[in-house]
Short mmCIF file of C-alpha atoms and ligand atoms in Angstrom, two decimals:
data_model
loop_
_atom_site.label_atom_id
_atom_site.label_comp_id
_atom_site.label_asym_id
_atom_site.label_seq_id
_atom_site.Cartn_x
_atom_site.Cartn_y
_atom_site.Cartn_z
CA MET A 26 -0.05 -0.07 -0.22
CA THR A 27 1.45 2.91 -0.30
CA GLN A 28 1.04 5.55 2.18
CA THR A 29 0.13 9.21 0.25
CA LYS A 30 -3.39 6.79 -1.04
CA LYS A 31 -6.18 8.97 -0.69
CA SER A 32 -10.04 8.36 -0.82
CA ILE A 33 -12.16 8.61 -3.84
CA HIS A 34 -14.65 9.92 -1.42
CA GLY A 35 -12.92 13.06 -0.98
CA GLU A 36 -10.50 14.25 1.71
CA TRP A 37 -11.14 16.71 4.68
CA SER A 38 -9.54 20.90 2.79
CA SER A 39 -8.36 21.83 5.80
CA ARG A 40 -7.94 20.45 10.13
CA LEU A 41 -10.17 22.48 10.95
CA ALA A 42 -12.78 20.70 8.53
CA PHE A 43 -11.41 17.44 10.34
CA ILE A 44 -12.24 18.94 13.79
CA LEU A 45 -15.18 20.87 13.11
CA ALA A 46 -16.51 17.26 11.40
CA ALA A 47 -15.40 15.17 14.04
CA THR A 48 -16.22 16.74 16.44
CA GLY A 49 -19.78 17.38 15.30
CA SER A 50 -20.16 13.51 15.00
CA ALA A 51 -18.73 13.53 19.07
CA VAL A 52 -21.23 16.46 20.27
CA GLY A 53 -24.98 15.39 20.10
CA LEU A 54 -27.91 13.91 21.59
CA GLY A 55 -24.64 11.67 23.71
CA ASN A 56 -23.94 15.25 25.61
CA ILE A 57 -26.71 16.81 25.53
CA TRP A 58 -29.51 14.59 26.41
CA LYS A 59 -27.73 11.40 26.53
CA PHE A 60 -25.51 12.39 28.98
CA PRO A 61 -28.05 14.34 32.30
CA TYR A 62 -30.30 11.10 31.78
CA ILE A 63 -27.79 7.94 32.50
CA ALA A 64 -26.04 10.36 34.59
CA GLY A 65 -29.78 11.03 36.92
CA GLU A 66 -30.10 7.56 36.84
CA ASN A 67 -26.77 5.69 38.09
CA GLY A 68 -26.96 8.20 41.50
CA GLY A 69 -24.71 11.41 40.02
CA GLY A 70 -21.02 12.72 41.01
CA ALA A 71 -19.69 9.09 41.46
CA PHE A 72 -21.04 7.71 38.00
CA VAL A 73 -19.34 11.18 36.68
CA ILE A 74 -15.76 10.14 37.79
CA VAL A 75 -16.21 6.46 35.64
CA TYR A 76 -17.12 8.20 32.90
CA LEU A 77 -14.25 10.68 32.98
CA LEU A 78 -11.53 7.96 33.90
CA CYS A 79 -13.61 5.74 30.87
CA ILE A 80 -12.82 9.09 28.37
CA LEU A 81 -9.01 9.46 29.32
CA LEU A 82 -7.84 6.15 29.91
CA ILE A 83 -10.56 3.99 26.73
CA GLY A 84 -12.13 6.76 24.83
CA LEU A 85 -9.21 8.13 23.89
CA PRO A 86 -6.52 6.32 22.99
CA ILE A 87 -9.58 4.28 20.91
CA MET A 88 -10.08 7.39 19.25
CA ILE A 89 -6.16 8.15 18.21
CA ALA A 90 -6.59 4.12 16.31
CA GLU A 91 -9.03 4.58 14.71
CA THR A 92 -8.44 7.45 12.99
CA LEU A 93 -4.63 6.63 12.22
CA ILE A 94 -6.78 2.68 11.01
CA GLY A 95 -8.95 5.34 9.07
CA ARG A 96 -6.34 7.56 7.06
CA ARG A 97 -3.93 4.73 6.49
CA GLY A 98 -7.58 2.35 4.79
CA ARG A 99 -8.41 5.38 2.80
CA GLN A 100 -11.01 3.52 2.10
CA SER A 101 -15.15 2.37 4.57
CA PRO A 102 -14.31 0.63 7.40
CA ILE A 103 -14.94 -2.95 6.44
CA ASN A 104 -12.40 -2.42 3.87
CA THR A 105 -10.02 -0.20 5.13
CA MET A 106 -9.75 -3.08 8.08
CA SER A 107 -8.95 -5.54 5.42
CA ASP A 108 -6.87 -4.23 3.46
CA LEU A 109 -4.87 -3.83 6.77
CA ALA A 110 -5.34 -6.68 8.25
CA ASP A 111 -3.26 -8.10 5.28
CA GLU A 112 -0.45 -5.44 5.07
CA ALA A 113 0.13 -6.56 8.21
CA ASN A 114 -0.68 -10.33 7.03
CA ALA A 115 -3.28 -11.05 10.07
CA ASP A 116 -6.41 -12.73 9.06
CA PRO A 117 -8.51 -11.60 6.50
CA LYS A 118 -11.97 -11.83 9.43
CA TRP A 119 -10.84 -7.90 10.50
CA HIS A 120 -13.20 -6.38 8.07
CA TYR A 121 -15.79 -8.03 10.45
CA VAL A 122 -14.62 -5.19 12.79
CA GLY A 123 -16.06 -3.20 10.03
CA TRP A 124 -19.19 -4.94 10.03
CA LEU A 125 -20.13 -4.73 12.94
CA GLY A 126 -19.48 -1.35 13.18
CA VAL A 127 -22.23 -0.09 10.63
CA ILE A 128 -24.66 -2.62 11.85
CA SER A 129 -24.06 -0.41 15.08
CA GLY A 130 -24.12 3.20 13.26
CA PHE A 131 -27.96 1.23 11.30
CA LEU A 132 -29.03 0.81 15.01
CA ILE A 133 -28.07 3.37 17.03
CA LEU A 134 -29.45 6.10 14.42
CA SER A 135 -32.13 4.14 14.32
CA TYR A 136 -33.72 5.43 17.04
CA TYR A 137 -31.32 8.12 17.37
CA SER A 138 -33.61 9.76 14.56
CA VAL A 139 -36.54 9.02 17.10
CA VAL A 140 -35.08 11.06 19.61
CA ALA A 141 -33.49 14.07 17.49
CA GLY A 142 -36.78 14.30 15.87
CA TRP A 143 -38.69 15.42 19.17
CA GLY A 144 -36.00 18.20 19.68
CA ILE A 145 -37.63 19.04 16.11
CA ALA A 146 -41.22 18.91 17.84
CA TYR A 147 -39.44 20.55 20.30
CA VAL A 148 -38.65 23.85 17.85
CA PHE A 149 -42.17 23.69 16.78
CA LYS A 150 -43.32 24.77 20.48
CA ALA A 151 -40.79 26.44 21.11
CA PHE A 152 -41.77 28.68 18.10
CA LEU A 153 -45.15 28.90 19.15
CA GLY A 154 -45.11 30.22 22.75
CA GLY A 155 -45.68 27.20 24.42
CA PHE A 156 -42.85 26.86 27.54
CA SER A 157 -44.41 30.96 28.55
CA GLY A 158 -44.11 31.44 32.04
CA ALA A 159 -45.31 27.18 32.75
CA ASP A 160 -44.32 25.02 35.71
CA GLY A 161 -43.24 21.12 35.84
CA THR A 162 -46.08 19.94 35.88
CA THR A 163 -47.61 21.91 31.97
CA ILE A 164 -44.48 20.04 30.72
CA LYS A 165 -43.60 17.60 31.82
CA ASP A 166 -47.73 17.09 30.27
CA THR A 167 -46.45 18.34 26.89
CA PHE A 168 -42.94 15.26 27.16
CA SER A 169 -46.23 13.11 27.79
CA SER A 170 -48.25 13.74 24.21
CA LEU A 171 -45.66 14.13 22.60
CA MET A 172 -44.98 10.09 23.99
CA SER A 173 -48.33 8.57 23.37
CA SER A 174 -48.45 10.52 19.71
CA PRO A 175 -46.58 7.63 17.05
CA LEU A 176 -48.48 9.34 14.75
CA GLN A 177 -46.75 13.45 15.33
CA GLN A 178 -42.97 10.66 16.57
CA ILE A 179 -43.17 9.33 12.96
CA PHE A 180 -44.09 12.50 11.34
CA TRP A 181 -40.82 14.38 13.24
CA HIS A 182 -38.25 11.16 12.72
CA SER A 183 -39.16 11.00 8.89
CA ILE A 184 -38.15 14.37 8.73
CA PHE A 185 -35.29 14.04 10.34
CA MET A 186 -34.22 11.63 8.12
CA LEU A 187 -35.03 13.04 5.18
CA VAL A 188 -32.87 16.27 5.86
CA THR A 189 -29.99 13.07 7.25
CA MET A 190 -29.79 11.46 3.72
CA LEU A 191 -29.97 14.78 1.95
CA VAL A 192 -27.39 16.06 3.38
CA VAL A 193 -25.25 12.73 3.53
CA SER A 194 -25.63 12.85 -0.55
CA ARG A 195 -23.97 15.72 -1.13
CA GLY A 196 -21.09 14.10 0.02
CA VAL A 197 -17.17 15.38 2.40
CA ALA A 198 -17.16 18.43 0.83
CA GLY A 199 -21.01 19.39 0.14
CA GLY A 200 -22.76 18.65 2.90
CA LEU A 201 -20.41 17.22 6.50
CA GLU A 202 -18.49 20.12 6.51
CA LYS A 203 -20.71 22.71 6.14
CA ALA A 204 -23.46 21.16 8.59
CA VAL A 205 -21.51 21.65 11.37
CA ARG A 206 -18.95 25.10 11.34
CA PHE A 207 -21.52 27.54 12.62
CA LEU A 208 -22.67 24.25 15.54
CA MET A 209 -20.26 24.10 18.21
CA PRO A 210 -19.92 28.25 19.33
CA GLY A 211 -23.64 28.60 18.96
CA LEU A 212 -24.56 25.46 21.04
CA PHE A 213 -21.90 26.77 23.35
CA VAL A 214 -23.22 30.42 23.78
CA ILE A 215 -26.47 29.20 24.67
CA LEU A 216 -25.39 26.70 27.15
CA MET A 217 -23.21 29.01 28.63
CA LEU A 218 -26.72 30.98 29.40
CA LEU A 219 -28.82 28.43 30.41
CA VAL A 220 -25.72 27.40 33.30
CA ALA A 221 -26.22 31.44 34.19
CA TYR A 222 -30.33 30.40 34.40
CA ALA A 223 -28.87 27.57 36.37
CA MET A 224 -27.63 29.40 39.68
CA THR A 225 -30.90 31.71 39.69
CA THR A 226 -32.51 28.81 40.11
CA GLY A 227 -31.27 28.51 44.38
CA SER A 228 -30.69 25.18 43.77
CA TYR A 229 -27.77 25.95 41.91
CA GLN A 230 -25.18 23.82 44.38
CA GLN A 231 -27.56 21.54 44.76
CA GLY A 232 -27.08 19.89 41.86
CA ILE A 233 -23.48 20.60 41.73
CA ASN A 234 -22.49 18.16 44.88
CA PHE A 235 -25.24 16.13 42.39
CA LEU A 236 -22.86 15.47 39.87
CA PHE A 237 -19.89 16.18 40.86
CA ASN A 238 -19.49 14.75 44.84
CA PRO A 239 -18.73 11.18 44.33
CA ASP A 240 -20.89 8.31 46.33
CA PHE A 241 -18.99 5.21 45.69
CA SER A 242 -21.53 2.88 47.05
CA LYS A 243 -24.08 3.73 43.94
CA ILE A 244 -21.89 2.38 42.36
CA THR A 245 -23.26 -0.60 40.05
CA GLY A 246 -21.00 -3.01 37.39
CA GLN A 247 -24.35 -1.89 35.62
CA ALA A 248 -23.43 1.77 36.09
CA VAL A 249 -20.21 1.40 35.23
CA LEU A 250 -20.71 -0.44 31.94
CA THR A 251 -22.89 2.39 31.24
CA ALA A 252 -20.36 4.82 32.29
CA MET A 253 -17.78 2.41 30.38
CA GLY A 254 -20.82 2.38 27.14
CA HIS A 255 -21.13 5.87 27.02
CA ALA A 256 -17.52 7.30 26.38
CA PHE A 257 -18.20 5.15 23.43
CA PHE A 258 -20.54 6.91 22.39
CA THR A 259 -20.32 9.97 22.98
CA LEU A 260 -16.84 10.09 21.89
CA SER A 261 -18.38 8.00 18.42
CA LEU A 262 -16.07 5.27 18.49
CA GLY A 263 -16.45 1.90 17.78
CA ILE A 264 -18.19 1.87 14.55
CA GLY A 265 -16.23 3.28 11.77
CA ALA A 266 -17.48 6.28 12.18
CA ILE A 267 -14.21 7.85 13.28
CA MET A 268 -12.22 5.75 11.14
CA VAL A 269 -13.93 7.17 7.75
CA TYR A 270 -13.74 10.51 9.04
CA GLY A 271 -9.84 9.93 9.41
CA SER A 272 -9.73 8.25 6.09
CA TYR A 273 -10.64 11.40 4.62
CA LEU A 274 -7.85 13.15 6.52
CA PRO A 275 -4.84 14.66 4.99
CA ASN A 276 -1.76 12.86 6.11
CA SER A 277 0.17 15.94 7.25
CA ILE A 278 -1.75 16.28 10.16
CA SER A 279 -1.67 15.44 14.09
CA ILE A 280 -3.38 12.46 15.01
CA THR A 281 -3.44 13.41 18.49
CA ARG A 282 -3.69 16.49 18.73
CA THR A 283 -6.41 16.72 17.25
CA SER A 284 -8.15 13.17 19.10
CA ILE A 285 -7.30 15.90 22.46
CA LEU A 286 -9.04 18.12 21.12
CA ILE A 287 -12.31 17.02 20.25
CA ALA A 288 -12.19 14.54 23.26
CA GLY A 289 -12.26 17.35 25.12
CA ALA A 290 -15.18 19.43 23.58
CA ASP A 291 -16.54 16.57 23.97
CA THR A 292 -16.20 15.76 27.61
CA ALA A 293 -17.23 20.51 28.05
CA VAL A 294 -19.98 19.91 26.89
CA ALA A 295 -21.94 17.14 28.51
CA LEU A 296 -20.69 18.88 31.73
CA LEU A 297 -22.00 22.68 30.58
CA ALA A 298 -25.20 19.79 29.92
CA GLY A 299 -25.58 18.46 33.61
CA ILE A 300 -24.17 21.51 35.36
CA ALA A 301 -27.18 23.31 33.44
CA ILE A 302 -29.96 20.51 34.14
CA PHE A 303 -29.43 19.44 37.74
CA PRO A 304 -30.03 23.17 39.39
CA ILE A 305 -33.50 22.94 37.26
CA VAL A 306 -34.06 19.70 37.76
CA PHE A 307 -33.96 20.18 42.08
CA ALA A 308 -35.43 23.72 42.45
CA ASN A 309 -38.60 22.31 40.39
CA ASN A 310 -38.38 18.87 42.08
CA LEU A 311 -38.20 17.29 39.25
CA GLU A 312 -37.75 13.18 39.25
CA VAL A 313 -33.21 13.73 38.96
CA ALA A 314 -33.94 9.68 37.44
CA ALA A 315 -37.07 10.95 35.26
CA GLY A 316 -34.68 8.84 31.79
CA PRO A 317 -34.71 9.74 28.43
CA GLY A 318 -37.36 12.56 28.92
CA LEU A 319 -35.40 14.95 31.26
CA ILE A 320 -33.67 17.45 28.83
CA PHE A 321 -37.31 17.63 27.56
CA GLN A 322 -38.98 18.24 30.58
CA THR A 323 -36.65 20.66 32.27
CA LEU A 324 -34.70 22.68 30.96
CA PRO A 325 -38.24 24.18 28.57
CA ILE A 326 -39.20 25.37 32.18
CA ALA A 327 -36.33 27.52 32.29
CA PHE A 328 -36.90 28.56 28.66
CA GLY A 329 -40.53 29.46 29.61
CA ASN A 330 -38.90 31.72 32.19
CA MET A 331 -36.10 33.25 31.93
CA THR A 332 -35.72 36.69 30.20
CA GLY A 333 -35.42 36.45 26.07
CA GLY A 334 -37.05 32.51 26.99
CA TRP A 335 -39.09 32.86 23.10
CA LEU A 336 -35.55 32.73 21.52
CA PHE A 337 -33.18 31.65 23.37
CA GLY A 338 -35.83 28.42 23.67
CA ILE A 339 -36.15 28.43 20.08
CA LEU A 340 -31.93 28.29 19.15
CA PHE A 341 -31.41 26.24 21.67
CA PHE A 342 -33.43 23.25 20.16
CA VAL A 343 -32.80 24.02 16.54
CA LEU A 344 -29.13 23.47 17.85
CA LEU A 345 -29.87 20.81 19.70
CA VAL A 346 -31.01 19.40 15.99
CA PHE A 347 -28.30 20.78 14.22
CA ALA A 348 -25.65 18.18 16.07
CA ALA A 349 -27.50 15.17 16.44
CA LEU A 350 -27.45 15.86 12.32
CA SER A 351 -24.02 15.69 12.21
CA SER A 352 -23.14 13.08 13.60
CA SER A 353 -26.39 11.82 12.53
CA ILE A 354 -24.30 11.89 8.76
CA SER A 355 -21.70 9.93 10.34
CA LEU A 356 -23.57 7.49 11.50
CA ILE A 357 -24.79 5.98 8.46
CA GLU A 358 -21.29 7.38 6.16
CA PRO A 359 -19.70 4.41 7.23
CA ALA A 360 -23.18 2.17 5.13
CA VAL A 361 -23.16 5.12 2.81
CA ALA A 362 -18.54 4.47 2.03
CA TRP A 363 -19.41 0.83 2.15
CA LEU A 364 -22.38 0.57 -0.61
CA VAL A 365 -20.88 2.81 -3.44
CA GLU A 366 -17.33 0.66 -3.46
CA ASN A 367 -18.51 -2.54 -3.30
CA LYS A 368 -22.31 -1.91 -4.74
CA GLU A 369 -21.36 1.01 -7.72
CA ILE A 370 -24.50 2.68 -6.94
CA ASP A 371 -23.70 6.10 -5.96
CA ARG A 372 -23.66 8.51 -4.23
CA LYS A 373 -27.67 9.08 -4.30
CA LYS A 374 -29.40 5.54 -3.94
CA ALA A 375 -26.91 4.47 -0.72
CA CYS A 376 -28.00 7.11 1.05
CA VAL A 377 -32.52 6.54 0.27
CA TRP A 378 -31.31 2.75 0.40
CA ALA A 379 -29.62 3.02 4.12
CA GLY A 380 -32.62 5.79 5.04
CA LEU A 381 -35.36 3.98 4.07
CA ALA A 382 -34.33 0.77 6.27
CA THR A 383 -32.93 2.60 9.38
CA TRP A 384 -36.26 4.68 9.34
CA VAL A 385 -38.34 1.56 8.98
CA VAL A 386 -36.59 0.62 12.14
CA GLY A 387 -37.30 3.83 13.74
CA LEU A 388 -40.64 2.69 14.64
CA GLY A 389 -39.87 -0.16 16.44
CA THR A 390 -38.43 3.28 18.89
CA VAL A 391 -41.08 5.57 18.53
CA PHE A 392 -43.33 2.36 19.40
CA SER A 393 -41.49 1.28 22.22
CA PHE A 394 -43.37 5.33 23.77
CA ASN A 395 -46.51 4.39 22.97
CA VAL A 396 -48.47 0.79 21.92
CA TRP A 397 -45.65 -1.58 22.18
CA SER A 398 -44.57 -0.09 25.76
CA ASP A 399 -46.33 -3.44 27.20
CA PHE A 400 -43.67 -5.35 24.66
CA LYS A 401 -40.66 -6.49 26.36
CA ILE A 402 -37.29 -8.27 25.46
CA PHE A 403 -34.91 -8.85 28.03
CA ASP A 404 -37.44 -7.60 29.83
CA ARG A 405 -36.78 -4.37 28.11
CA THR A 406 -38.80 -2.34 25.15
CA ILE A 407 -37.01 -2.30 21.65
CA PHE A 408 -35.89 1.39 22.68
CA ASP A 409 -34.26 0.34 26.02
CA LEU A 410 -32.60 -2.99 23.78
CA LEU A 411 -31.36 -1.33 20.76
CA ASP A 412 -29.89 1.33 23.08
CA TYR A 413 -28.28 -1.23 25.63
CA LEU A 414 -27.49 -3.73 23.12
CA THR A 415 -25.60 -0.99 20.79
CA ALA A 416 -23.97 1.36 23.58
CA ASN A 417 -23.12 -0.91 26.45
CA LEU A 418 -22.28 -3.99 23.56
CA LEU A 419 -21.60 -3.42 20.33
CA LEU A 420 -19.57 0.13 20.80
CA PRO A 421 -17.51 -1.59 23.30
CA ILE A 422 -16.66 -5.02 21.62
CA GLY A 423 -16.02 -2.73 18.37
CA GLY A 424 -13.86 -0.55 20.05
CA PHE A 425 -11.87 -3.84 21.66
CA CYS A 426 -11.39 -4.99 18.97
CA VAL A 427 -10.18 -1.49 17.13
CA ALA A 428 -8.17 -1.81 20.08
CA VAL A 429 -6.58 -5.13 19.81
CA PHE A 430 -5.49 -4.26 16.08
CA ALA A 431 -3.74 -1.55 16.42
CA GLY A 432 -1.86 -2.10 19.36
CA TRP A 433 -1.17 -5.93 18.76
CA ILE A 434 -2.33 -6.65 15.14
CA MET A 435 -0.36 -3.92 13.38
CA LYS A 436 3.03 -3.30 12.93
CA PRO A 437 4.47 -0.99 15.29
CA ASP A 438 6.35 0.82 12.66
CA ASP A 439 3.26 1.65 10.41
CA SER A 440 1.07 3.20 13.27
CA GLU A 441 4.07 5.37 14.71
CA HIS A 442 4.31 6.32 11.04
CA GLU A 443 0.34 6.95 10.96
CA LEU A 444 1.03 8.67 14.09
CA ARG A 445 3.99 11.14 13.26
CA SER A 446 4.33 11.92 17.19
CA SER A 447 6.97 14.52 18.20
CA LYS A 448 7.80 13.39 20.81
CA PRO A 449 8.85 9.46 21.12
CA ILE A 450 7.47 9.44 24.54
CA HIS A 451 3.58 10.37 22.93
CA TYR A 452 3.43 7.19 21.04
CA GLN A 453 4.63 4.70 24.23
CA ILE A 454 2.21 6.39 25.94
CA TRP A 455 -0.12 5.47 23.49
CA ARG A 456 0.50 2.48 22.33
CA PHE A 457 1.01 1.33 26.26
CA LEU A 458 -2.73 2.07 26.38
CA VAL A 459 -4.19 1.03 23.54
CA ARG A 460 -2.20 -3.25 24.37
CA TYR A 461 -2.86 -3.25 27.91
CA VAL A 462 -4.93 -1.04 29.73
CA SER A 463 -8.17 0.37 27.46
CA PRO A 464 -8.96 -3.80 26.39
CA ALA A 465 -8.93 -4.98 29.54
CA ALA A 466 -10.49 -2.35 31.17
CA VAL A 467 -13.52 -3.46 28.53
CA PHE A 468 -12.37 -6.86 29.42
CA LEU A 469 -12.82 -6.55 32.95
CA VAL A 470 -16.21 -4.23 32.30
CA PHE A 471 -17.84 -6.71 30.64
CA LEU A 472 -16.38 -10.11 33.31
CA ASN A 473 -17.90 -7.78 36.00
CA VAL A 474 -20.91 -7.88 34.04
CA VAL A 475 -22.11 -10.80 33.93
CA GLY A 476 -20.50 -11.77 37.68
CA VAL A 477 -17.28 -13.41 36.61
CA LEU A 478 -15.88 -10.49 38.99
N1 LIG B 11 -21.55 10.75 19.67
C1 LIG B 11 -22.87 10.99 19.20
C2 LIG B 11 -23.36 12.10 20.53
O1 LIG B 11 -23.28 11.61 21.40
C3 LIG B 11 -23.10 9.91 18.91
C4 LIG B 11 -22.77 8.75 18.02
C5 LIG B 11 -22.13 7.45 18.00
C6 LIG B 11 -21.91 9.43 16.37
C7 LIG B 11 -21.69 6.98 17.55
C8 LIG B 11 -21.56 7.93 15.63
C9 LIG B 11 -21.55 7.09 16.33
O2 LIG B 11 -25.01 12.11 20.32
#
């Protein structure tokens, strides 16, 4: 394989473009919707610490590994993995890791799109003044009525899928880059505003204590698995999304530095969302463990009662939807890139097929909040099952394989060449983490959950 190989799907126009796109992929519903509600369900502080450790010791090294594998292979994750396995004289079966990613991305997008659809519905609710002066009960009812209506949810889910397909069909340089440029700063500003509001609620300290005062007695094996799974989810790891973005990365760019930046921004957004939300929860006697509806039942109260809340409410949900969009495009990109490479169909057709299939599976999530809410497999609704299966099992398994591949299978010369660290010690640290620490941690968490430890 030549070392200056280029991707047939195009290349990022600059380092900033890659950072924006990868941050766009990482920052999404995971940070603003999911992180606060799982932190709430798992008792706060101690969970947050475990999550931060997972980001640092597991997420970051694997993010670097995924990016460097992607850049070396320059194709969809499936074909990249088989080429690199070939290069390392390893078993061609490694390309199944790529497959695993395509399947996980597809399953995640099916429910991600439904939740993003709730976000679009809330843009309109905010616009129509639905939150103005509202108290906790009214806001809760608003959310429940959306949950109980399959038709409304299907409508918004369809719109979100359509927009995703439209953006993805325009390709790397056209669609993906432009969508994220104004997003991050905007999101950051509104989150700061919400934090400022949270400070005025009188329960700010209580919220902060909940989020940062660890009580390790609340930590169970399941909570650790959830925290670890979320580290993968929030950094978009284990599905080939970062790998496929890495494959469009020009050769001159430092992978380590960009990865640290991206993981840092992602973590900051999640923590800010938590800091904004929990004081509102306590001030309004809401439940910390409210589950997937948490942000939809808390933030509207803030918008309904703060100066300028009408405008900020609209802006917030618009930004949330855009953040979801910049993630959803990366969830489907591995599948689309593969269809284009292997099935000889053009990007547009690939998008239509992948999008339609995702849309259909998404209906299962819609129904799990209403008509099928009693239908349980392994004691979980379809939505819960998809979420558990992907975030807690498939992503960590995918990430584990990536770590083993980068740490044990790839020739050290090749990975070192791809990383081109300015100091050899950086490479040594990364290699140690990715060979021993990350895979061992994933393995131990799994053992613990199945009850072996
Ligand atoms: N990281 C995204 C988020 O936090 C979700 C995602 C997961 C995107 C996996 C791509 C791949 O919302």
